[in-house]
Coordinates of C-alpha atoms in Angstrom, one line a residue:
M1374 CA 0.0 0.0 0.0
V1375 CA 1.5 3.4 -1.0
K1376 CA 1.6 5.9 1.8
T1377 CA 0.6 9.4 0.9
K1378 CA 2.0 12.5 2.5
A1379 CA -0.3 14.0 5.0
E1380 CA -1.9 17.3 4.0
P1381 CA -0.4 20.3 5.8
R1382 CA -2.8 21.5 8.6
S1383 CA -4.3 24.9 8.2
L1384 CA -3.3 27.6 10.6
S1385 CA -3.8 31.3 10.9
G1386 CA -0.7 33.5 10.3
A1387 CA -0.5 34.1 14.1
Q1388 CA -0.6 30.3 14.8
M1389 CA 2.0 29.7 12.1
L1390 CA 4.3 32.2 13.8
V1391 CA 4.0 30.4 17.1
E1392 CA 4.5 27.0 15.6
A1393 CA 7.5 28.2 13.7
L1394 CA 9.1 29.6 16.9
K1395 CA 8.6 26.3 18.5
Q1396 CA 10.3 24.5 15.6
E1397 CA 13.1 27.0 15.8
N1398 CA 13.5 25.9 19.5
V1399 CA 12.9 29.4 20.8
K1400 CA 13.0 29.3 24.6
L1401 CA 12.1 32.9 25.3
I1402 CA 10.3 35.8 23.7
F1403 CA 10.7 39.5 24.6
G1404 CA 7.8 41.6 23.6
Y1405 CA 5.1 44.2 24.2
P1406 CA 1.5 43.7 23.0
G1407 CA -0.6 46.2 21.0
G1408 CA -3.5 46.4 18.6
A1409 CA -1.8 45.1 15.5
V1410 CA -0.2 42.1 17.2
L1411 CA -3.2 41.0 19.3
P1412 CA -3.9 37.9 17.1
I1413 CA -0.2 36.9 17.7
Y1414 CA -0.6 37.5 21.5
D1415 CA -3.7 35.4 21.4
A1416 CA -1.8 32.6 19.8
L1417 CA 1.0 33.0 22.3
Y1418 CA -1.4 32.6 25.2
Q1419 CA -0.6 29.3 26.9
C1420 CA 1.6 28.3 24.0
G1421 CA 4.4 27.1 26.3
I1422 CA 7.1 29.6 25.3
P1423 CA 7.8 32.0 28.2
H1424 CA 7.2 35.6 27.3
I1425 CA 9.0 38.5 29.0
L1426 CA 7.0 41.8 29.3
P1427 CA 9.2 44.9 29.7
R1428 CA 7.9 48.3 30.4
H1429 CA 9.0 49.7 27.0
E1430 CA 9.8 48.2 23.7
Q1431 CA 13.4 49.5 23.9
G1432 CA 13.7 47.4 27.1
A1433 CA 12.6 44.3 25.2
I1434 CA 15.1 44.6 22.4
H1435 CA 18.1 45.4 24.7
A1436 CA 17.1 42.4 26.9
A1437 CA 17.1 40.2 23.8
E1438 CA 20.5 41.6 23.0
G1439 CA 21.8 40.7 26.4
Y1440 CA 20.3 37.2 26.1
A1441 CA 21.9 36.7 22.7
R1442 CA 25.2 37.9 23.9
V1443 CA 25.6 35.5 26.8
T1444 CA 23.9 32.5 25.1
G1445 CA 24.8 32.8 21.5
K1446 CA 21.2 32.0 20.7
T1447 CA 18.9 34.2 18.5
G1448 CA 16.9 36.6 20.6
V1449 CA 13.2 37.0 19.6
V1450 CA 11.3 40.3 20.0
I1451 CA 7.7 41.2 19.2
A1452 CA 6.2 44.7 19.1
T1453 CA 3.1 46.2 17.6
S1454 CA 2.9 48.6 14.7
G1455 CA 3.8 52.3 14.6
P1456 CA 5.3 53.4 17.9
G1457 CA 5.9 49.9 19.0
A1458 CA 8.0 49.2 16.0
T1459 CA 9.8 52.6 16.0
N1460 CA 10.7 52.1 19.7
L1461 CA 12.8 49.1 18.6
V1462 CA 15.0 51.1 16.1
T1463 CA 17.7 52.0 18.6
G1464 CA 18.0 48.3 19.6
L1465 CA 18.1 47.2 16.0
A1466 CA 20.9 49.6 15.3
D1467 CA 22.7 48.5 18.4
A1468 CA 22.4 44.8 17.5
M1469 CA 23.5 45.6 13.9
M1470 CA 26.6 47.4 14.9
D1471 CA 27.6 44.7 17.4
S1472 CA 26.6 41.7 15.2
L1473 CA 23.9 40.2 17.5
P1474 CA 21.4 37.6 16.1
L1475 CA 17.8 38.8 16.6
V1476 CA 14.5 38.0 14.9
V1477 CA 12.2 40.9 15.4
I1478 CA 8.5 40.6 14.7
T1479 CA 6.5 43.8 14.2
G1480 CA 2.8 44.1 13.7
Q1481 CA 1.5 46.2 10.8
V1482 CA -1.8 47.7 9.9
G1483 CA -4.0 45.7 7.6
T1484 CA -2.9 45.2 4.0
Q1485 CA -5.9 47.1 2.7
V1486 CA -4.9 50.3 4.5
I1487 CA -1.1 50.3 4.2
G1488 CA 0.0 53.6 2.8
T1489 CA -3.1 55.5 4.0
D1490 CA -1.6 56.8 7.2
A1491 CA -3.8 54.5 9.1
F1492 CA -3.8 54.6 12.9
Q1493 CA -0.4 53.4 14.2
E1494 CA 1.0 52.9 10.8
A1495 CA 4.7 53.5 10.1
S1496 CA 6.9 52.5 7.2
V1497 CA 8.8 50.0 9.2
L1498 CA 10.6 48.5 6.2
G1499 CA 12.0 51.9 5.2
I1500 CA 12.8 52.9 8.7
T1501 CA 14.7 49.8 9.6
M1502 CA 16.4 48.9 6.3
P1503 CA 19.7 50.6 7.3
V1504 CA 19.7 49.0 10.7
T1505 CA 18.9 45.4 9.9
K1506 CA 20.7 42.6 8.2
H1507 CA 17.5 42.0 6.3
N1508 CA 13.9 42.9 6.6
Y1509 CA 10.6 41.5 5.2
Q1510 CA 7.0 42.5 5.0
V1511 CA 4.7 39.5 4.6
R1512 CA 1.5 40.3 2.7
D1513 CA 0.6 36.8 1.8
V1514 CA 0.1 34.3 4.6
N1515 CA 1.3 31.5 2.4
Q1516 CA 4.8 33.1 2.4
L1517 CA 5.0 33.4 6.2
P1518 CA 6.6 30.0 7.0
R1519 CA 9.3 30.5 4.4
V1520 CA 10.1 34.0 5.6
I1521 CA 10.3 33.0 9.2
K1522 CA 12.7 30.2 8.4
E1523 CA 14.8 32.4 6.3
A1524 CA 14.9 35.1 9.0
F1525 CA 16.3 32.7 11.6
H1526 CA 18.8 31.4 9.1
I1527 CA 20.0 34.8 8.1
A1528 CA 20.2 36.2 11.7
N1529 CA 22.5 33.5 13.0
T1530 CA 24.7 32.6 10.1
G1531 CA 27.6 34.4 8.6
R1532 CA 28.0 37.7 10.4
P1533 CA 25.1 37.6 12.9
G1534 CA 22.6 40.4 12.9
P1535 CA 19.0 41.5 13.4
V1536 CA 16.3 40.4 10.9
L1537 CA 12.9 42.0 11.0
I1538 CA 9.6 40.6 9.8
D1539 CA 6.7 43.0 9.5
I1540 CA 3.3 41.3 9.5
P1541 CA 0.0 43.1 8.7
K1542 CA -2.7 42.3 11.1
D1543 CA -5.0 40.6 8.5
V1544 CA -2.2 38.3 7.5
T1545 CA -2.0 37.0 11.1
Q1546 CA -5.7 36.3 11.0
T1547 CA -5.8 34.6 7.6
A1548 CA -5.6 30.8 7.5
A1549 CA -3.5 28.7 5.1
P1550 CA -1.7 25.4 5.0
F1551 CA 1.3 25.4 7.3
D1552 CA 4.4 23.5 6.1
Y1553 CA 7.8 24.3 7.8
S1554 CA 9.8 21.6 6.1
T1555 CA 10.8 23.6 3.1
A1556 CA 14.5 23.4 2.4
M1557 CA 16.5 26.6 2.7
K1558 CA 17.3 28.0 -0.7
L1559 CA 19.0 31.4 -0.7
P1560 CA 21.3 31.5 -3.7
G1561 CA 22.2 35.2 -3.1
Y1562 CA 23.2 34.6 0.5
Q1563 CA 26.1 32.2 0.9
P1564 CA 28.4 33.3 3.7
T1565 CA 32.0 32.2 3.3
L1566 CA 32.9 30.2 6.4
T1567 CA 36.1 28.4 5.3
P1568 CA 39.0 30.7 4.5
N1569 CA 41.1 30.4 1.4
R1570 CA 44.1 28.0 2.2
L1571 CA 46.5 30.1 0.2
Q1572 CA 45.7 33.2 2.2
I1573 CA 46.2 31.3 5.4
R1574 CA 49.6 30.2 4.2
K1575 CA 50.4 33.9 3.4
V1576 CA 49.5 34.7 7.0
A1577 CA 51.7 31.9 8.3
A1578 CA 54.6 33.1 6.1
A1579 CA 54.2 36.7 7.4
I1580 CA 54.2 35.4 11.0
R1581 CA 57.4 33.4 10.4
T1582 CA 59.3 36.5 9.3
S1583 CA 57.8 39.0 11.7
E1584 CA 59.8 40.4 14.6
R1585 CA 57.0 42.7 16.0
P1586 CA 53.7 40.9 15.6
V1587 CA 50.5 41.6 17.5
I1588 CA 47.0 40.1 17.4
L1589 CA 44.0 42.4 17.6
A1590 CA 41.2 40.2 18.9
G1591 CA 37.7 41.3 18.4
A1592 CA 34.2 40.0 19.1
G1593 CA 34.4 37.7 16.1
I1594 CA 36.5 35.5 18.3
L1595 CA 33.6 35.2 20.8
H1596 CA 30.9 34.9 18.2
A1597 CA 32.8 32.0 16.5
K1598 CA 33.6 30.4 19.9
A1599 CA 37.2 30.5 18.8
N1600 CA 38.7 31.4 22.2
P1601 CA 40.3 28.0 22.8
E1602 CA 42.0 28.1 19.4
L1603 CA 43.2 31.7 20.1
L1604 CA 44.7 30.6 23.4
E1605 CA 46.5 27.6 21.8
F1606 CA 47.7 29.8 19.0
V1607 CA 49.1 32.4 21.3
N1608 CA 50.7 29.8 23.6
R1609 CA 52.4 28.3 20.6
T1610 CA 53.5 31.4 18.8
Q1611 CA 53.9 33.8 21.8
I1612 CA 52.3 36.6 19.9
P1613 CA 51.0 39.4 22.2
V1614 CA 47.3 40.2 22.1
A1615 CA 45.4 43.5 22.2
H1616 CA 41.7 43.3 22.5
T1617 CA 38.8 45.5 21.3
L1618 CA 36.2 46.5 23.8
L1619 CA 33.8 43.8 22.6
G1620 CA 36.6 41.2 22.3
L1621 CA 37.5 41.2 26.0
G1622 CA 37.4 37.7 27.4
G1623 CA 38.7 36.2 24.2
L1624 CA 42.1 35.7 25.9
P1625 CA 42.2 35.5 29.7
A1626 CA 43.2 38.8 31.3
S1627 CA 45.7 37.0 33.4
H1628 CA 47.6 35.6 30.4
P1629 CA 51.2 37.0 30.3
L1630 CA 50.7 38.0 26.6
F1631 CA 47.4 39.9 27.3
L1632 CA 48.1 43.6 26.6
G1633 CA 44.7 44.9 27.6
M1634 CA 42.2 46.9 25.6
A1635 CA 43.4 48.9 22.6
G1636 CA 42.0 52.3 21.4
M1637 CA 40.8 55.5 22.9
H1638 CA 41.0 54.3 26.5
G1639 CA 43.3 51.4 25.9
T1640 CA 46.5 50.6 27.6
V1641 CA 49.9 52.0 26.6
A1642 CA 51.2 48.5 25.8
A1643 CA 48.3 47.6 23.6
N1644 CA 48.3 50.9 21.7
T1645 CA 52.1 51.0 21.3
A1646 CA 52.0 47.4 20.0
L1647 CA 49.5 48.4 17.3
Y1648 CA 51.5 51.5 16.4
E1649 CA 54.9 50.0 16.3
A1650 CA 54.1 46.5 15.0
D1651 CA 55.5 45.1 11.8
L1652 CA 52.6 42.7 11.6
V1653 CA 49.0 43.3 12.8
I1654 CA 46.7 40.3 12.7
N1655 CA 43.2 41.5 13.2
I1656 CA 40.8 38.6 14.0
G1657 CA 37.2 39.4 14.2
A1658 CA 37.3 43.2 14.6
R1659 CA 36.3 45.8 12.2
F1660 CA 39.0 48.5 12.8
D1661 CA 36.5 50.8 14.5
D1662 CA 37.7 54.3 14.8
R1663 CA 37.7 54.1 18.6
V1664 CA 40.3 51.3 18.2
T1665 CA 42.5 52.8 15.5
G1666 CA 42.6 56.5 16.4
N1667 CA 43.7 58.6 13.5
L1668 CA 44.1 56.2 10.6
E1669 CA 47.0 58.3 9.2
H1670 CA 49.1 56.9 12.0
F1671 CA 47.6 53.5 12.5
A1672 CA 49.9 50.5 11.9
R1673 CA 51.9 52.5 9.3
G1674 CA 54.8 50.2 9.1
A1675 CA 52.9 47.0 9.5
T1676 CA 51.7 44.2 7.2
V1677 CA 48.0 44.1 8.0
V1678 CA 46.1 40.8 8.1
H1679 CA 42.3 41.0 8.5
V1680 CA 40.3 37.9 9.3
D1681 CA 36.6 38.6 9.1
I1682 CA 33.5 36.7 8.1
D1683 CA 32.1 39.8 6.5
P1684 CA 34.0 40.6 3.3
A1685 CA 32.6 44.1 3.4
E1686 CA 34.6 44.9 6.5
I1687 CA 38.0 44.0 4.9
G1688 CA 39.8 47.1 3.6
K1689 CA 36.9 49.3 4.6
N1690 CA 38.8 51.4 7.1
V1691 CA 42.4 50.1 7.0
P1692 CA 44.2 48.9 3.8
T1693 CA 44.7 45.2 4.2
D1694 CA 47.7 43.3 2.8
I1695 CA 46.4 39.8 3.5
P1696 CA 42.6 39.5 3.5
V1697 CA 41.1 36.4 5.0
V1698 CA 37.4 35.9 4.6
G1699 CA 35.9 33.3 6.8
D1700 CA 34.8 32.1 10.3
A1701 CA 37.3 33.0 13.0
K1702 CA 37.3 29.5 14.5
Q1703 CA 38.0 27.9 11.1
A1704 CA 40.7 30.4 10.4
M1705 CA 42.4 29.7 13.8
E1706 CA 42.2 26.0 13.2
M1707 CA 43.8 26.4 9.8
L1708 CA 46.6 28.6 11.2
L1709 CA 47.2 26.0 13.9
A1710 CA 47.6 23.4 11.2
E1711 CA 50.5 25.4 9.7
N1712 CA 52.6 24.2 12.7
L1713 CA 53.9 27.6 13.6
T1714 CA 56.3 27.8 16.5
V1715 CA 57.5 30.6 18.8
T1716 CA 57.9 33.8 16.8
N1717 CA 61.3 35.5 16.5
A1718 CA 60.2 38.4 18.7
D1719 CA 61.9 38.0 22.1
S1720 CA 63.0 41.7 22.2
W1721 CA 59.5 42.8 21.2
R1722 CA 57.8 40.8 23.9
T1723 CA 60.3 42.2 26.5
Y1724 CA 59.7 45.7 25.2
L1725 CA 55.9 45.3 25.6
D1726 CA 56.3 43.7 29.0
N1727 CA 58.3 46.7 30.2
L1728 CA 55.6 49.0 28.9
K1729 CA 53.0 47.0 30.9
N1730 CA 55.0 47.4 34.0
E1731 CA 56.0 51.1 33.4
Y1732 CA 52.6 52.3 32.3
P1733 CA 49.9 50.3 34.1
L1734 CA 46.4 51.6 34.4
W1735 CA 46.2 54.0 37.3
Y1736 CA 44.1 56.2 39.5
I1737 CA 44.9 58.2 42.6
N1738 CA 43.5 56.5 45.6
S1739 CA 41.8 58.3 48.4
D1740 CA 40.4 57.5 51.8
E1741 CA 38.1 60.5 51.6
E1742 CA 36.3 59.6 48.4
L1743 CA 34.9 56.5 46.7
K1744 CA 37.0 56.2 43.5
P1745 CA 35.0 54.6 40.7
Q1746 CA 38.0 52.5 39.5
K1747 CA 38.5 51.1 43.0
L1748 CA 34.8 50.3 43.1
I1749 CA 35.2 48.3 39.9
E1750 CA 38.1 46.4 41.4
L1751 CA 35.9 45.7 44.5
V1752 CA 33.2 44.3 42.3
A1753 CA 35.8 42.0 40.7
E1754 CA 37.1 41.0 44.1
V1755 CA 33.6 40.2 45.5
T1756 CA 32.6 38.2 42.5
S1757 CA 36.0 36.6 42.1
G1758 CA 36.1 37.9 38.6
E1759 CA 33.4 35.3 37.6
A1760 CA 30.4 37.5 37.1
V1761 CA 28.7 38.5 33.9
V1762 CA 29.3 42.2 33.9
V1763 CA 26.8 44.3 32.0
T1764 CA 27.4 48.0 31.6
D1765 CA 25.6 51.0 30.2
V1766 CA 27.7 53.5 28.2
G1767 CA 30.1 56.1 29.5
Q1768 CA 32.9 56.4 31.9
H1769 CA 31.8 53.5 34.1
Q1770 CA 31.8 51.3 30.9
M1771 CA 35.5 52.2 30.2
W1772 CA 36.5 51.7 33.8
A1773 CA 34.8 48.3 33.7
A1774 CA 36.8 47.4 30.6
Q1775 CA 40.0 48.6 32.2
F1776 CA 39.7 47.3 35.8
Y1777 CA 37.5 44.2 35.7
P1778 CA 39.6 41.2 34.8
F1779 CA 37.7 39.2 32.2
E1780 CA 39.0 35.7 32.3
H1781 CA 36.3 34.0 30.2
P1782 CA 34.3 34.7 27.1
H1783 CA 30.8 36.1 27.1
R1784 CA 31.2 37.7 30.6
F1785 CA 31.2 41.3 29.3
V1786 CA 28.0 42.6 27.8
T1787 CA 28.1 46.2 26.6
S1788 CA 27.0 48.4 23.8
G1789 CA 30.1 48.8 21.6
G1790 CA 29.5 50.2 18.2
L1791 CA 26.4 52.4 18.8
G1792 CA 27.2 53.3 22.4
T1793 CA 23.6 53.2 23.5
M1794 CA 22.8 54.8 26.9
G1795 CA 19.9 53.0 28.5
F1796 CA 21.2 49.6 27.3
G1797 CA 22.6 48.4 30.6
L1798 CA 19.7 47.5 32.8
P1799 CA 17.5 45.7 30.2
A1800 CA 20.6 43.9 28.7
A1801 CA 21.4 42.7 32.3
I1802 CA 17.9 41.3 32.5
G1803 CA 18.4 39.4 29.3
A1804 CA 21.8 38.2 30.4
Q1805 CA 20.3 36.9 33.7
L1806 CA 17.5 35.1 31.8
G1807 CA 20.2 33.5 29.6
N1808 CA 22.3 32.6 32.6
R1809 CA 19.9 31.9 35.4
D1810 CA 22.4 30.5 37.9
G1811 CA 25.2 33.0 37.3
T1812 CA 25.9 36.2 39.0
V1813 CA 25.0 39.2 36.8
V1814 CA 26.2 42.6 37.8
A1815 CA 24.7 45.6 36.1
L1816 CA 27.2 48.5 36.3
L1817 CA 25.2 51.6 35.4
G1818 CA 25.9 55.3 35.3
D1819 CA 23.3 57.4 36.9
G1820 CA 22.5 59.0 33.5
G1821 CA 22.0 55.8 31.6
F1822 CA 20.1 54.2 34.5
Q1823 CA 17.5 56.9 34.3
M1824 CA 16.8 56.2 30.6
T1825 CA 15.4 52.7 31.3
M1826 CA 15.1 52.3 35.0
Q1827 CA 11.4 51.4 34.7
E1828 CA 12.7 47.9 33.8
L1829 CA 13.5 47.3 37.5
A1830 CA 10.0 45.9 37.6
L1831 CA 11.2 42.8 35.7
L1832 CA 13.6 41.9 38.4
V1833 CA 10.6 41.3 40.7
D1834 CA 8.2 40.0 38.1
Y1835 CA 10.6 37.2 37.0
K1836 CA 12.6 36.8 40.2
L1837 CA 15.9 37.8 38.6
P1838 CA 18.8 38.4 41.1
V1839 CA 20.5 41.1 39.0
K1840 CA 22.9 43.2 41.2
V1841 CA 22.5 46.8 40.1
V1842 CA 25.5 48.9 41.0
V1843 CA 25.0 52.5 40.1
V1844 CA 28.3 54.4 39.6
N1845 CA 26.7 57.7 40.5
N1846 CA 28.8 60.8 39.8
G1847 CA 25.8 63.2 39.3
S1848 CA 26.6 63.9 35.7
L1849 CA 26.9 62.5 32.2
G1850 CA 30.4 61.7 33.1
M1851 CA 32.0 61.1 29.7
V1852 CA 30.3 64.2 28.3
R1853 CA 31.5 66.2 31.3
Q1854 CA 35.1 64.8 30.8
W1855 CA 35.2 65.9 27.1
Q1856 CA 33.8 69.3 28.1
E1857 CA 36.5 69.6 30.7
L1858 CA 39.4 68.5 28.4
F1859 CA 38.3 70.0 25.0
F1860 CA 35.7 72.7 25.7
G1861 CA 37.3 74.8 28.4
G1862 CA 35.3 73.3 31.2
R1863 CA 32.0 74.7 30.0
Y1864 CA 29.7 72.0 31.3
S1865 CA 26.8 72.6 29.0
E1866 CA 23.9 70.4 30.1
S1867 CA 26.1 67.5 31.4
L1868 CA 25.6 68.0 35.1
L1869 CA 22.4 66.4 36.4
Q1870 CA 21.0 68.9 38.8
T1871 CA 18.4 66.6 40.2
G1872 CA 18.3 62.9 40.3
P1873 CA 15.9 60.4 41.9
D1874 CA 16.7 58.8 45.2
F1875 CA 17.8 55.4 43.8
V1876 CA 17.3 53.7 47.2
K1877 CA 13.7 54.8 47.4
L1878 CA 13.2 54.0 43.7
A1879 CA 14.4 50.4 44.3
E1880 CA 12.2 50.1 47.3
A1881 CA 9.2 51.4 45.3
F1882 CA 9.7 48.4 43.0
G1883 CA 10.1 46.0 46.0
I1884 CA 13.8 45.7 45.7
P1885 CA 16.3 46.3 48.5
G1886 CA 18.2 49.5 48.0
F1887 CA 21.4 50.8 49.6
R1888 CA 23.6 53.9 49.4
V1889 CA 27.4 54.0 49.9
T1890 CA 29.7 57.0 49.9
T1891 CA 33.0 55.5 51.1
F1892 CA 35.1 52.6 50.2
D1893 CA 34.5 51.0 53.6
E1894 CA 30.8 51.2 53.2
A1895 CA 31.0 49.9 49.6
R1896 CA 33.1 46.9 50.8
E1897 CA 30.6 46.1 53.5
V1898 CA 27.5 46.4 51.4
L1899 CA 28.8 44.9 48.2
G1900 CA 30.5 42.1 50.1
R1901 CA 27.1 41.2 51.7
E1902 CA 24.6 42.0 49.0
L1903 CA 26.4 40.7 45.9
Q1904 CA 26.4 37.3 47.6
C1905 CA 22.7 37.4 48.6
E1906 CA 19.8 35.9 46.7
G1907 CA 17.5 38.3 44.9
P1908 CA 18.1 41.6 43.2
V1909 CA 19.5 44.7 44.8
V1910 CA 20.2 48.3 43.9
I1911 CA 23.4 49.9 45.3
D1912 CA 23.7 53.6 44.8
C1913 CA 27.5 54.3 44.9
R1914 CA 28.4 58.0 45.2
V1915 CA 31.7 58.1 43.5
T1916 CA 34.2 61.0 43.0
P1917 CA 32.3 63.3 40.7
G1918 CA 35.2 64.8 38.8
E1919 CA 37.1 61.6 38.0
N1920 CA 38.2 61.1 34.4
V1921 CA 39.0 58.0 32.4
F1922 CA 42.7 57.8 31.5
P1923 CA 44.8 57.2 29.5
M1924 CA 43.1 58.7 26.5
V1925 CA 43.7 59.1 22.8
P1926 CA 42.2 62.5 22.0
T1927 CA 40.0 62.7 18.9
G1928 CA 42.1 63.1 15.8
K1929 CA 45.2 61.8 17.4
G1930 CA 47.1 58.6 16.8
L1931 CA 47.5 55.7 19.2
H1932 CA 51.0 57.0 20.1
E1933 CA 49.6 60.3 21.2
M1934 CA 47.9 59.3 24.4
V1935 CA 47.4 61.7 27.3
G1936 CA 47.2 60.8 31.0
V1937 CA 49.4 57.8 30.8
K1938 CA 50.8 58.6 34.2
P1939 CA 49.5 60.3 37.3

């Protein structure tokens, strides 16, 4: 008897979406309901996939970013049409810049009124095209399964990024046969994962003759889970490593060849290495201007190798001598297969070691004030350097990068490319949801905290033990620093005249709140509360006029740092 294939069952567009999310093994949805997505939310009701309800759509997408960052899984976000969708734009841009895999579902007005300025209509495709890896608007329910499948494939393959699916309300209500077994066919999208062997051999040859090599390790190392290969490669070749902000954790901070972070607030050793090297091997970084400083001076005498999965990044900012397109892990494996040995760079390593010793990161300690750098060191001490540290953007972010020793990958969650204030708290919520048993510390400035502080409610709703440490200097610290250094001390709108009582704010949400003003108080409270179960908010009143040093002023080269010594 010949078996016949069962007919696909008929589902509404909203039911198709939920079924597809299940088949994509989605474990968590971040979203905010509204009129255009009500059929979707009705289908989600008791569907079995947990849903996280923030207090603002921006909170939803930053939480999804934090979740994606620590888990490597695709974050899923749902928002309604119009303002719901436009409130996601900052997060989309943030995820695009930092290569985070997201699938974002937005509701849309019915197909019959698109283009009529209907209530809560916005041209989501046009608005989000520059800030998404790809976007779709589905006007035929029969196309919905294929589009969802493609969206997940595109989001988490090649260079990860956000993909948006805009679904008109009537499409979610229309029924059609549902078949999710269609094979993936995207002829125009074929990311190159395996590097060219000849190019790898050119890299190996350059390493063999180099006397001053340095590796610039970026987030591509972490995305590709190539940190074990990087460690083995560094141990074998003894090439020093400078990290980008987002690459921290790729090589343990305690490794003798770890030079620290490079760039505007990088270490003297890391920046000098990039300036004076004869061979720069960039793996998984995009030569961001915050890393390179003035390009006229960057790696002028060096052979430049750039390993990147996105060919569009190679040669975009820095001329590249040996381009290597491919996955960082595969590139490292192929380099390891070249049987390279210790590089002929003894004097170079000694020179950089001396720079590390002569020009360490510094601050002037004080018993009278709570120094923010010392506070970061205390957080590291209390958490034994094992926490997932999530920051907002500004001075505290740079101090965290400088003074918290990241020994493992995926322990530092921060907004790198876009520099989004308000990112920290919701991203910490997502990080804790992705790492339920780990310690998550949200290091927030008082300015950024006030942008999304309403998301404190989620710590209670979902019993998330996030430890919120507010580095409170009563100002927009990095803005104030630039105004002090480059605008004659004219603090135009950077000093926060009035701020909320963060202790009472925490208590209003049902969260314990504490305030500390001295290091001794900080040691007592952080030592106790960071070990406790449940969330906490600790308002740390730090030295208000402290600046982040060293610093490469805008327009200067990496060799023109200021503030390298007290």
